[in-house]
CSV table of C-alpha atoms and ligand atoms in Angstrom, one decimal:
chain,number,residue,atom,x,y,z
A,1285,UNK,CA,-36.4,-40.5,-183.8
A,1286,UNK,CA,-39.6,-39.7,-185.4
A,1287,UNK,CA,-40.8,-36.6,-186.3
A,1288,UNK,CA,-44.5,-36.2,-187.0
A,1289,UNK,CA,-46.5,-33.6,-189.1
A,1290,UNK,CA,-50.2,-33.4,-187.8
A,1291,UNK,CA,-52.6,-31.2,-190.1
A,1292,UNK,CA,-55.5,-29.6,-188.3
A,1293,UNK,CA,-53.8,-30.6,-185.1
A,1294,UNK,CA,-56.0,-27.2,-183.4
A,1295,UNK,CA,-59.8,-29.0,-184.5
A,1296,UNK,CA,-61.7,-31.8,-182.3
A,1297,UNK,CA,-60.4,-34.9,-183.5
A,1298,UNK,CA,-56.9,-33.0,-184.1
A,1299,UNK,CA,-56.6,-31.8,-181.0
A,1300,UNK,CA,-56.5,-35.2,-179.3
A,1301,UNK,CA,-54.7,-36.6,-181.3
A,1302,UNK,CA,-52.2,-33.9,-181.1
A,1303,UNK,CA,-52.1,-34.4,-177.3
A,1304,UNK,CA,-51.7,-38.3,-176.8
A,1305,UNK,CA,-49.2,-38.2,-179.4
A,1306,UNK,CA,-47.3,-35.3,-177.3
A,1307,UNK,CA,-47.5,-36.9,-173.6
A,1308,UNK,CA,-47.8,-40.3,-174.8
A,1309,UNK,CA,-44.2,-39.9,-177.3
A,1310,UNK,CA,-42.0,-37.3,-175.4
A,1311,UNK,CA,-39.2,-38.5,-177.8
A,1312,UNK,CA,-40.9,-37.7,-180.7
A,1313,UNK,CA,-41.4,-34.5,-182.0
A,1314,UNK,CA,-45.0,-33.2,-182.9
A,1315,UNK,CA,-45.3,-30.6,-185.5
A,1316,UNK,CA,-48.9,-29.1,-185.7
A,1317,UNK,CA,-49.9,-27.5,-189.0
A,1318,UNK,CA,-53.1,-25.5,-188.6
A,1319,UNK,CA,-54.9,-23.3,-190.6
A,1320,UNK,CA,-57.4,-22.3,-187.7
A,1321,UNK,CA,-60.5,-21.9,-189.5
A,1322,UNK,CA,-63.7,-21.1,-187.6
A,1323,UNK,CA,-63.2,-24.9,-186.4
A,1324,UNK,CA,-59.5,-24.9,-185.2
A,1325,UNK,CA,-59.1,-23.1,-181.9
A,1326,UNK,CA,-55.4,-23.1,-180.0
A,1327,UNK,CA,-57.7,-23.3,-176.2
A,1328,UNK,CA,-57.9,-27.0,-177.6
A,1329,UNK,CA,-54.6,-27.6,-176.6
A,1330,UNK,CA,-53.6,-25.4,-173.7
A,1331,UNK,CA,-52.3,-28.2,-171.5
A,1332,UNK,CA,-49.5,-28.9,-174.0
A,1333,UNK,CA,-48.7,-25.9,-176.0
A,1334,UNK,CA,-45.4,-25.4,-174.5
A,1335,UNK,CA,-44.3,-29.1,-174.3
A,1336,UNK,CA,-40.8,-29.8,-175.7
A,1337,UNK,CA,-41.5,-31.7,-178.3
A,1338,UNK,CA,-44.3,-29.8,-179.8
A,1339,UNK,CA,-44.5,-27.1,-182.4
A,1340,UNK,CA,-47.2,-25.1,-183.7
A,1341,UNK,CA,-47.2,-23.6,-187.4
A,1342,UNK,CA,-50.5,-21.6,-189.1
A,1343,UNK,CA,-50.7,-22.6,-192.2
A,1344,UNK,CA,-52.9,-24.3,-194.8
A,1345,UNK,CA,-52.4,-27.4,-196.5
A,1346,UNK,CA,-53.0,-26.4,-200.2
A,1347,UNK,CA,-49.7,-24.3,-199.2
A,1348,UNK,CA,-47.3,-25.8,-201.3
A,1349,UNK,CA,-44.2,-23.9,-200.5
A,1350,UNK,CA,-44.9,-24.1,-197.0
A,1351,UNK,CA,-45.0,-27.7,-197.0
A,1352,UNK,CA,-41.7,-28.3,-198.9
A,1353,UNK,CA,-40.2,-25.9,-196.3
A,1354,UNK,CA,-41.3,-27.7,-193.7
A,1355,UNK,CA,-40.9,-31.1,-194.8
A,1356,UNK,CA,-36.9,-29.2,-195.6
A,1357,UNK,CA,-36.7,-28.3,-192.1
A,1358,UNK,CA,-38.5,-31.5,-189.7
A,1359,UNK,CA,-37.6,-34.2,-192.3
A,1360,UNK,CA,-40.6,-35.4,-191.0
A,1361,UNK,CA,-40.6,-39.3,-190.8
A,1362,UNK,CA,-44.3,-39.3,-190.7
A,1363,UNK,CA,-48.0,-37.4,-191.4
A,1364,UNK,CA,-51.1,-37.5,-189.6
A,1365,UNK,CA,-53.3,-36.2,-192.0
A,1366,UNK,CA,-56.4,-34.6,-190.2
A,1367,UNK,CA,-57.2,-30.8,-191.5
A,1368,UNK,CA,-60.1,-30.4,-193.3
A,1369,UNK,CA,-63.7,-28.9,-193.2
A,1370,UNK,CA,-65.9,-31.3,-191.4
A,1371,UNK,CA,-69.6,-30.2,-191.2
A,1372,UNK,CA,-71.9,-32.0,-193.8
A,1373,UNK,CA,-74.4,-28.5,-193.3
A,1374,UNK,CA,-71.9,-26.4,-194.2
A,1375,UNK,CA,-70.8,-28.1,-197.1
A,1376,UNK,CA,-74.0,-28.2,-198.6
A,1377,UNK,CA,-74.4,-24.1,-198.2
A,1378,UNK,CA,-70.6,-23.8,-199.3
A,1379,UNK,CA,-69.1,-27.5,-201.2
A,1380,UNK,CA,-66.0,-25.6,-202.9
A,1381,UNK,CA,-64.4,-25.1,-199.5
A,1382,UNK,CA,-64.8,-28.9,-199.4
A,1383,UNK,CA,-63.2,-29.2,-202.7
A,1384,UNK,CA,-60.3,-27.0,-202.2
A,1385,UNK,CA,-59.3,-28.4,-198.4
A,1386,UNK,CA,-60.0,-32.0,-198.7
A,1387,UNK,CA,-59.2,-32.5,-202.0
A,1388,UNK,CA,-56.8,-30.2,-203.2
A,1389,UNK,CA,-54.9,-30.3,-199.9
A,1390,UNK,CA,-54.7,-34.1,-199.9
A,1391,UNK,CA,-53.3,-34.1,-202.7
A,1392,UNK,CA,-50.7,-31.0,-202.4
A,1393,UNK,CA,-49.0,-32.9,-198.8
A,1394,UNK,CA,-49.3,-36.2,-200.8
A,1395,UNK,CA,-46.9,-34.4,-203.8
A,1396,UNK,CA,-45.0,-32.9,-201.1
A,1397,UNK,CA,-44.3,-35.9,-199.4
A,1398,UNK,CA,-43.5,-37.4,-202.4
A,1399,UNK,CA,-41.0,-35.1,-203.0
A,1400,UNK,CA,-39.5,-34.9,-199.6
A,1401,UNK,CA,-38.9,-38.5,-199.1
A,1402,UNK,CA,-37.7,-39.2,-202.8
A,1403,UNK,CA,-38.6,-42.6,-202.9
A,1404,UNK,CA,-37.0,-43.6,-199.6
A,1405,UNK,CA,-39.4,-44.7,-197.8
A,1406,UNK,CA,-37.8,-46.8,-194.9
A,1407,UNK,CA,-39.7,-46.4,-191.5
A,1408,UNK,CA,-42.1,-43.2,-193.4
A,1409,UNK,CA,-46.1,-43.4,-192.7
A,1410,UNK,CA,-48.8,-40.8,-194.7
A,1411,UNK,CA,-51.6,-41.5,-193.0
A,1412,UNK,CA,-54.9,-40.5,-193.8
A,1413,UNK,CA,-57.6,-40.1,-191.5
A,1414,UNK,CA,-61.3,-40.2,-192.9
A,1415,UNK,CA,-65.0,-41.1,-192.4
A,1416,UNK,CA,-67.3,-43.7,-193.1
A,1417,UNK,CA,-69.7,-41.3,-195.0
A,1418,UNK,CA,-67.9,-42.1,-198.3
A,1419,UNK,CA,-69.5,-45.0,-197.9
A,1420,UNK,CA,-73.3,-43.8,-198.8
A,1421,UNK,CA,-76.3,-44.3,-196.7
A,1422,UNK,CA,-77.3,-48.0,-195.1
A,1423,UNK,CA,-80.8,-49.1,-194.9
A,1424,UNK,CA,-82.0,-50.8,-191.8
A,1425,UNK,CA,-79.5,-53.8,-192.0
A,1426,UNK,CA,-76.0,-53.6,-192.9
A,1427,UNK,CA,-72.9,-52.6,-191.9
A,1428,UNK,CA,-70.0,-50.6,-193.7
A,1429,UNK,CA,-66.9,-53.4,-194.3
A,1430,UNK,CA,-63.2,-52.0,-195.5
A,1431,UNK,CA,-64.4,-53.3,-199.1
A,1432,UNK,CA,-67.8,-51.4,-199.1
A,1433,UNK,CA,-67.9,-49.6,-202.2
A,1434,UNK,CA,-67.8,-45.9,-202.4
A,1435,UNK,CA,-71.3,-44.0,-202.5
A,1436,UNK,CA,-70.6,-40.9,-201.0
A,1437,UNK,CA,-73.8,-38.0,-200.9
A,1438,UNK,CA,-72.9,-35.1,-199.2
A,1439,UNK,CA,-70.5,-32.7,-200.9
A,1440,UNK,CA,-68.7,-33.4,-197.5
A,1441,UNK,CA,-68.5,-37.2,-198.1
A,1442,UNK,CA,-68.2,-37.0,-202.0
A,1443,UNK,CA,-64.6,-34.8,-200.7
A,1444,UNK,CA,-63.6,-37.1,-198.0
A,1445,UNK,CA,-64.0,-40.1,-201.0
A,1446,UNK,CA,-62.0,-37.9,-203.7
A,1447,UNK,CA,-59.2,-37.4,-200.7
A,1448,UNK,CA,-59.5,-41.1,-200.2
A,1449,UNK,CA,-58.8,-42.0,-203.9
A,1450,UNK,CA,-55.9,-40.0,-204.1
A,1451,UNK,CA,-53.7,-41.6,-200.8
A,1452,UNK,CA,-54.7,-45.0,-202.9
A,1453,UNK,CA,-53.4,-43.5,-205.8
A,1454,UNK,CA,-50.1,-42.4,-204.3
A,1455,UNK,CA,-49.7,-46.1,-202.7
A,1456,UNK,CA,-50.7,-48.0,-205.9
A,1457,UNK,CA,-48.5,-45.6,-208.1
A,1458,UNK,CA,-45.7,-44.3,-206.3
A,1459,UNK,CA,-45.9,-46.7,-203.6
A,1460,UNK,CA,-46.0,-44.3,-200.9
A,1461,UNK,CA,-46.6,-45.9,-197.5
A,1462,UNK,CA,-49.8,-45.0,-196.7
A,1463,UNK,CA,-53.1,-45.9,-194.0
A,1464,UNK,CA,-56.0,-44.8,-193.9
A,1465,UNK,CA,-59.1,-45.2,-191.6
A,1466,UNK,CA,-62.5,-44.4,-191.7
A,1467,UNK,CA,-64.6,-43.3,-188.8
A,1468,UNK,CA,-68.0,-43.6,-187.5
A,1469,UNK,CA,-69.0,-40.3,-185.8
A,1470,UNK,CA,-67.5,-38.7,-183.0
A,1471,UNK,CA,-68.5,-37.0,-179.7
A,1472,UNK,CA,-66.6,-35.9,-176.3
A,1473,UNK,CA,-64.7,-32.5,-175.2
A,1474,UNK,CA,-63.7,-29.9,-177.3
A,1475,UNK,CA,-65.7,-30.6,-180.3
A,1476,UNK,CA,-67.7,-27.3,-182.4
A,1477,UNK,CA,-71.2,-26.5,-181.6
A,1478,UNK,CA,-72.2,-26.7,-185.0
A,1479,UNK,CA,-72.1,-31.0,-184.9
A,1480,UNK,CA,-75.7,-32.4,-183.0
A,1481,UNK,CA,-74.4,-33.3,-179.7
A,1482,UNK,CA,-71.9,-30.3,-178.9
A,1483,UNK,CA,-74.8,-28.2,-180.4
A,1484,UNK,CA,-77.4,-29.7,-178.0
A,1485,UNK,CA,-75.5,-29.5,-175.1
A,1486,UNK,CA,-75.2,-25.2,-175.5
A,1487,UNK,CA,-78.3,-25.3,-176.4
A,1488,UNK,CA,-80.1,-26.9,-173.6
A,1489,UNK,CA,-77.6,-24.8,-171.3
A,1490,UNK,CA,-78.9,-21.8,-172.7
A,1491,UNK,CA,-82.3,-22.6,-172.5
A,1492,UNK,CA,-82.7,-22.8,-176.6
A,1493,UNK,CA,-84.8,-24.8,-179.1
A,1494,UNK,CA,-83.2,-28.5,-179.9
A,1495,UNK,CA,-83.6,-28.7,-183.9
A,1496,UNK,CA,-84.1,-32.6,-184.9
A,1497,UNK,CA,-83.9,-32.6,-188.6
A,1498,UNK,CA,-86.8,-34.2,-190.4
A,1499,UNK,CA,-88.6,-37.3,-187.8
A,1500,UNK,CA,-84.9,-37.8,-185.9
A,1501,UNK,CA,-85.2,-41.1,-187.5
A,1502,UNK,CA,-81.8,-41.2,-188.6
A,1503,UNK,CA,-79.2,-43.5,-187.3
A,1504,UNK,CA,-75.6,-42.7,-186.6
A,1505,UNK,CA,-72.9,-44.8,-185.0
A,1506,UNK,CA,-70.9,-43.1,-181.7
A,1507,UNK,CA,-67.4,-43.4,-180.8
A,1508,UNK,CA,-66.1,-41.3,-177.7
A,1509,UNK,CA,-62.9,-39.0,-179.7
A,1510,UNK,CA,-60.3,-40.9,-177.3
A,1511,UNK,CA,-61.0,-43.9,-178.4
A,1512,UNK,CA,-60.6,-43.3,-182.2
A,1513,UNK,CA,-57.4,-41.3,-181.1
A,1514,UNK,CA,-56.0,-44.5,-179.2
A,1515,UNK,CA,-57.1,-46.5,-182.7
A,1516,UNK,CA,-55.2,-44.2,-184.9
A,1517,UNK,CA,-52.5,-44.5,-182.7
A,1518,UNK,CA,-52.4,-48.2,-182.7
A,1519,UNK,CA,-52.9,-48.3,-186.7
A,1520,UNK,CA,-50.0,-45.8,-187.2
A,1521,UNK,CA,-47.4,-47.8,-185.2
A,1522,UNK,CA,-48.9,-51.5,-186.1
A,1523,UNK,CA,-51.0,-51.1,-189.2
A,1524,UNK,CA,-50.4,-52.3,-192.2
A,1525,UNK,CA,-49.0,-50.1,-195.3
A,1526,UNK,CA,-51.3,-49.6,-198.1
A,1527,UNK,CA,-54.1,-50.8,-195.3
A,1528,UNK,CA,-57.5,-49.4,-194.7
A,1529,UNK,CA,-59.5,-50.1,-191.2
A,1530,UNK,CA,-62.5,-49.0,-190.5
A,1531,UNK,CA,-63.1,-47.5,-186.7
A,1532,UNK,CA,-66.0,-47.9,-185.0
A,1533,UNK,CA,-68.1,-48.4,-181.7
A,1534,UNK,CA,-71.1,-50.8,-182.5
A,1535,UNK,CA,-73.3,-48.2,-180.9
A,1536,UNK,CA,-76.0,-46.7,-182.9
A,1537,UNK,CA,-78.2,-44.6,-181.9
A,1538,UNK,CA,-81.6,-42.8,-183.7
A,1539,UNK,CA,-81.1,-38.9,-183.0
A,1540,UNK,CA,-84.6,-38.6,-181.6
A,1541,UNK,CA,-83.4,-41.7,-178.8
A,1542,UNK,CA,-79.7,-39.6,-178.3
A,1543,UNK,CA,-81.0,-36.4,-177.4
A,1544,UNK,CA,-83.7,-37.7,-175.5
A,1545,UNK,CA,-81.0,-39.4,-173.8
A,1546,UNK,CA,-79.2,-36.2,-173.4
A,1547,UNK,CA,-81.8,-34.1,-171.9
A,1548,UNK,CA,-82.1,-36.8,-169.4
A,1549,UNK,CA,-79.0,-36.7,-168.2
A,1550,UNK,CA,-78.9,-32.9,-168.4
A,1551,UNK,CA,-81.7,-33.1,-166.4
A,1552,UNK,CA,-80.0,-34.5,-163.2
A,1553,UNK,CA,-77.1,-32.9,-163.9
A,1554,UNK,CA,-78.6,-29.4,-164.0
A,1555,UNK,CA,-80.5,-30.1,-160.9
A,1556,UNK,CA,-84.3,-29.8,-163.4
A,1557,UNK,CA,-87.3,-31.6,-162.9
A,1558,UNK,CA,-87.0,-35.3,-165.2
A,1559,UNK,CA,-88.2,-34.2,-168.5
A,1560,UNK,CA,-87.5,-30.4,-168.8
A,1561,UNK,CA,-85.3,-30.4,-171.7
A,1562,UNK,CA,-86.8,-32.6,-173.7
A,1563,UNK,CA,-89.4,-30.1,-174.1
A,1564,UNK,CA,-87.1,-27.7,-175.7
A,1565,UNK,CA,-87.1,-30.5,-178.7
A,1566,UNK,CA,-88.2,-28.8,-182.2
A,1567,UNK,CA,-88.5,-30.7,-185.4
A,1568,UNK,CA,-87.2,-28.8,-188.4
A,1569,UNK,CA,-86.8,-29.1,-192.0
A,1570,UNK,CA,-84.7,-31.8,-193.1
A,1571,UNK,CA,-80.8,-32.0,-194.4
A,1572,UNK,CA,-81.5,-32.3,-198.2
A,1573,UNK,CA,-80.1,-35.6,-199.2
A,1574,UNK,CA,-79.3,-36.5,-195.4
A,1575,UNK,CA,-77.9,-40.0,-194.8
A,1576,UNK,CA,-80.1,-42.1,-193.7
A,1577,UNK,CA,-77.7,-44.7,-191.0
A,1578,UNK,CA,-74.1,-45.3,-190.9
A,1579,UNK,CA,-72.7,-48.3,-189.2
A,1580,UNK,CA,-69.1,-50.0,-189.0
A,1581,UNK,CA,-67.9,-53.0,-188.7
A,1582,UNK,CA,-64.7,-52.6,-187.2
A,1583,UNK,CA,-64.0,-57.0,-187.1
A,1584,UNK,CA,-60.6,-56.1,-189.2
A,1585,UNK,CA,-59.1,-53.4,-186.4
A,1586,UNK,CA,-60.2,-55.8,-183.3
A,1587,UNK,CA,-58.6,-59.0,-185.4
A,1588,UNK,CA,-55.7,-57.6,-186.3
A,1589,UNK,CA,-54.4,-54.9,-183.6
A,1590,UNK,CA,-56.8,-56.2,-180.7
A,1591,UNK,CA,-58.5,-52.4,-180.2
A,1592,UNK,CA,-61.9,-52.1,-178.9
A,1593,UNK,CA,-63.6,-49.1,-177.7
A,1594,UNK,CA,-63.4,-48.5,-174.4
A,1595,UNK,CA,-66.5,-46.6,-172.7
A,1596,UNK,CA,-70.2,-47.5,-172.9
A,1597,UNK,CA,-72.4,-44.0,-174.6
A,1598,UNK,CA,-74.1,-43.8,-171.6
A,1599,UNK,CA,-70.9,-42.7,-169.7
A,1600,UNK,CA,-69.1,-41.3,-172.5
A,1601,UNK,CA,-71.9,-38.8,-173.2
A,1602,UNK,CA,-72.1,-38.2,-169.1
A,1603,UNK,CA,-67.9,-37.6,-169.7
A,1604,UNK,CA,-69.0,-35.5,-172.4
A,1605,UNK,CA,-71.6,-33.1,-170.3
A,1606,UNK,CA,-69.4,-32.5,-167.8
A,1607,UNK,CA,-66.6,-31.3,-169.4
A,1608,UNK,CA,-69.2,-29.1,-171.0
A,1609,UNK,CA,-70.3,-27.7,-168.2
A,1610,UNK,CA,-66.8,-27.4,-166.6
A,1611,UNK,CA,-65.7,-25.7,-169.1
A,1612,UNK,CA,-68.0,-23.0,-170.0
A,1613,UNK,CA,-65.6,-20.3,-171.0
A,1614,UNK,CA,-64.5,-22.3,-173.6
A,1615,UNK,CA,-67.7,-23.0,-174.7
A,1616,UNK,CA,-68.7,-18.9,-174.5
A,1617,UNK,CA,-65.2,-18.1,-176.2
A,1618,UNK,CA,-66.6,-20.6,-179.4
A,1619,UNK,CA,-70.0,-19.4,-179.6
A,1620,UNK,CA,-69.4,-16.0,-179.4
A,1621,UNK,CA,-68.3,-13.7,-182.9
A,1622,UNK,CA,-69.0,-16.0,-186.6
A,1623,UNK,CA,-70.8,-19.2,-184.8
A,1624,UNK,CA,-73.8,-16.3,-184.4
A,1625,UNK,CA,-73.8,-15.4,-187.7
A,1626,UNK,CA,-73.4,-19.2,-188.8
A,1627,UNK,CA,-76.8,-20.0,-186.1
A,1628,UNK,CA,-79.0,-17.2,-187.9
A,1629,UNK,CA,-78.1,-18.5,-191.3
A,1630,UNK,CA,-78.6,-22.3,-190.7
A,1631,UNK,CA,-81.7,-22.3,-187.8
A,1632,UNK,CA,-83.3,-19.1,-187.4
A,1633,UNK,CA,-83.8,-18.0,-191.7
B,380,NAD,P1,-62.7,-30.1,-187.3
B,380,NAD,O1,-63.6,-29.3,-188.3
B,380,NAD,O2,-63.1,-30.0,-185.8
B,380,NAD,O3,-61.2,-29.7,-187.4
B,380,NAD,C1,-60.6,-29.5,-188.7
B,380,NAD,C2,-59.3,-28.7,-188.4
B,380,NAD,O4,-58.6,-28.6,-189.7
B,380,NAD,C3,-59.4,-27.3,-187.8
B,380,NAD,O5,-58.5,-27.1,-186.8
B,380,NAD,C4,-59.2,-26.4,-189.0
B,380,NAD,O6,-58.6,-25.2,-188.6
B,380,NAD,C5,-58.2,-27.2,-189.8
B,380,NAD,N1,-58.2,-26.9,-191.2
B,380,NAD,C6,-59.3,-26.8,-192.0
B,380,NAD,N2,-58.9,-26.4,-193.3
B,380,NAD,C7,-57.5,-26.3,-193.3
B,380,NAD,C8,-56.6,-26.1,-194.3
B,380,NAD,N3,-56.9,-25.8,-195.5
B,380,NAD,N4,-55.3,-26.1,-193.9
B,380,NAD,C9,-54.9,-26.4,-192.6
B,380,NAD,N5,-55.8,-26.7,-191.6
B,380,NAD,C10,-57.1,-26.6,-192.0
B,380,NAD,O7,-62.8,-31.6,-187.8
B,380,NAD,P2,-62.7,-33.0,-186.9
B,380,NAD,O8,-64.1,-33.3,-186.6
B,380,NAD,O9,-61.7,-32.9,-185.9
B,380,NAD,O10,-62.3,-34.0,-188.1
B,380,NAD,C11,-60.9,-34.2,-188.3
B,380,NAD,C12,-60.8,-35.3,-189.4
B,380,NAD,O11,-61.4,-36.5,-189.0
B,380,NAD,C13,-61.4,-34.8,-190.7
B,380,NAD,O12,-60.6,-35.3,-191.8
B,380,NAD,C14,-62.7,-35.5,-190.7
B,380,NAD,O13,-63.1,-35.8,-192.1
B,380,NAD,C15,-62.4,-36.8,-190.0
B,380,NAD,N6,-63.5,-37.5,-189.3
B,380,NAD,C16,-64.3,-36.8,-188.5
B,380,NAD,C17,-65.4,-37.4,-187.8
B,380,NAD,C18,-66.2,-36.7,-186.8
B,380,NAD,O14,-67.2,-37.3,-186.3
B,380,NAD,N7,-66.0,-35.4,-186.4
B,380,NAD,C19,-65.5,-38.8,-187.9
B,380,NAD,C20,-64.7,-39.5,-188.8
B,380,NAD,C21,-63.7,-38.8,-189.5
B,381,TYD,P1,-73.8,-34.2,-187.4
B,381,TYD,O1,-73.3,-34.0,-186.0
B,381,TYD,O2,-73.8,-32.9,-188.3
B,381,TYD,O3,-72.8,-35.3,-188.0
B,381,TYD,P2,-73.0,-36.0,-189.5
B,381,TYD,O4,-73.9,-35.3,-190.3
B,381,TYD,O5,-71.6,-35.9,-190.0
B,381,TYD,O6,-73.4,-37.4,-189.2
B,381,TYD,O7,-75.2,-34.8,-187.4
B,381,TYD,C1,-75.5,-36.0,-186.8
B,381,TYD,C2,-76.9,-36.3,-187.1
B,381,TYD,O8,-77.8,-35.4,-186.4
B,381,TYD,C3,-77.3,-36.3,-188.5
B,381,TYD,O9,-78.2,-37.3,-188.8
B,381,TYD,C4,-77.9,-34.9,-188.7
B,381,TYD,C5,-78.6,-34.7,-187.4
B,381,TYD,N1,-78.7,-33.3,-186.9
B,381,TYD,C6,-79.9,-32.7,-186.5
B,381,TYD,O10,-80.9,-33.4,-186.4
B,381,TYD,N2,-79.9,-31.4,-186.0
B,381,TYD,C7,-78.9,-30.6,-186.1
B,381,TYD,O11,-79.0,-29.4,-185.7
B,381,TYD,C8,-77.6,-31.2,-186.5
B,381,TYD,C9,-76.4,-30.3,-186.5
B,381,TYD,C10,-77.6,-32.5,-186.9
């Protein structure tokens, strides 16, 4: 039987994860550590909280002794390594919290499991799930390969790559079983308003300013969050140890052409006049060292384990806006108390 350890299980990506791996595996059992920072929110995973083969645990990953009790008491078999702090804004304002969560807790569950599984490492995965920002900034051409080299910019990305280097570490030198993957960007339900297209949507709702930073020029590369679930479950059963794969949707999109994209379909769905939100659109000042396109190449994960995304943008985003607005109390539950405070700081200085 396997018995899986998912860190920040309670966050966007998390949280899907958490819950194909729970309906999809009723004979496994799911073991959710979660430190529920501003980003990790238990409503995520309503629909499964009392399933029978699911625990939750609060806790943070840089936790030592927690780990080693409760690697003691699941034995887990397996990790799915997803907790850590996510926004690129944020870690500019604040890049120690990057430090300490993506670094530092890599690195403590990677000694933990180390311990734990004592060198037997028969049917045991560590797998590490991560972004393509390590890789740096593209120009106009390009994509990011699995051999890319490392070029990370952010404090965010320059984490994510430190994180990165330590799971290869562990392989190369203890020959721990471990994956990883690296992600384009990700949109769909439940994710934090403080990320462009979650942002956009509450902000249209309420009427609000649309902040493009700098021209809108930038490019990023959208994957609907199922789909990279259903990847990383397909490279945790099937994917090679000691393998990365990069995860991606072939879709990029300028952030000017998204959102204008967005308020048009926010426009019918609202029931407003064709090109009402679009007026709410408000350049601002530029991300300092902000990333000018990300784009993957995901040839390897097609070739090898036959995935391919499975929803065009265009109806993944329309997915995406209706769950939005079906779900406002969610929405209203996550905006209201520090995401004010967080607004004021980052928008309205
Ligand atoms: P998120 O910010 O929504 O969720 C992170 C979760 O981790 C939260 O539930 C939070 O409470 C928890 N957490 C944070 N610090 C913790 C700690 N010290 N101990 C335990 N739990 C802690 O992030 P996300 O967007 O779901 O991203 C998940 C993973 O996927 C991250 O590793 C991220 O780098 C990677 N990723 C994200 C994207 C994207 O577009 N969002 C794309 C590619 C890869
Ligand atoms: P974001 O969702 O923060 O993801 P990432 O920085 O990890 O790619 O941002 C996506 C793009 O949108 C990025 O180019 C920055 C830009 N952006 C804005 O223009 N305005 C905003 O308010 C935010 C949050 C992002």
């Amino acid at each position: 039987m396997q018995r899986i350890l998912i860190t920040g299980g309670a966050g966007f990506i998390g949280s899907h994860l958490t819950r194909l791996f729970v309906n999809k595996y009723p004979g496994y059992k799911i073991v959710n550590l979660d430190a529920l920072t501003y980003a990790g929110n238990l409503n995520n995973l309503q629909d499964i909280k009392d399933a029978a083969n699911y625990t939750f645990v609060k806790g943070d990953i840089t936790d030592m002794a927690l780990l080693q009790q409760l690697f003691e008491q699941h034995q887990f078999t397996g990790v799915l390594h997803c907790a850590a702090e996510s926004h690129v804004d944020r870690s500019i304002t604040d890049p120690l919290a990057f430090v300490r969560t993506n670094v530092l807790g890599t690195a403590t569950l990677l000694q933990v499991a180390k311990e734990s599984w004592k060198g037997d490492y028969s049917n045991k995965v560590f797998y590490h799930i991560s972004t393509d920002e390590v890789y740096g900034s593209l120009g106009e051409t390009g994509f990011f390969y699995e051999n890319t080299a490392y070029d990370p910019r952010s404090p965010y990305s320059a984490s994510k790559a430190s994180s990165d280097h330590f799971v290869r570490a562990f392989y190369h030198t203890y020959h721990l079983p471990v994956k990883i993957s690296n992600c384009s960007n990700n949109y769909g339900p439940f994710h934090f308003p403080e990320k462009l297209i979650p942002l956009s949507i509450n902000n249209i709702i309420n009427n609000k300013p649309l902040p493009i930073y700098g021209k809108g020029e930038n490019v990023r590369d959208w994957l609907f969050v199922e789909d990279h679930a259903r990847a990383i479950d397909l490279i945790y059963h099937k994917g090679r140890i000691g393998e990365t794969y990069n995860i991606g949707g072939h879709n990029e999109w300028t952030n000017i052409d998204l959102i204008r994209e967005l308020c048009r379909q926010m426009d019918i769905k609202l029931g407003k006049p064709e090109g009402t939100s679009e007026q709410l659109i408000t350049y601002v000042k530029d991300r300092a060292g902000h990333d000018l396109r990300y784009a993957i190449d995901a040839t390897k994960l097609k070739d090898e384990l036959g995935w391919l995304p499975s929803l065009q943008f265009e109806e993944g985003l329309g997915k995406t806006i209706d769950w939005y607005l079906d779900n406002r109390g969610w929405l209203e539950d996550v905006v209201n108390g520090h995401y004010k405070e967080y607004y004021a700081e980052q928008y309205e200085k």
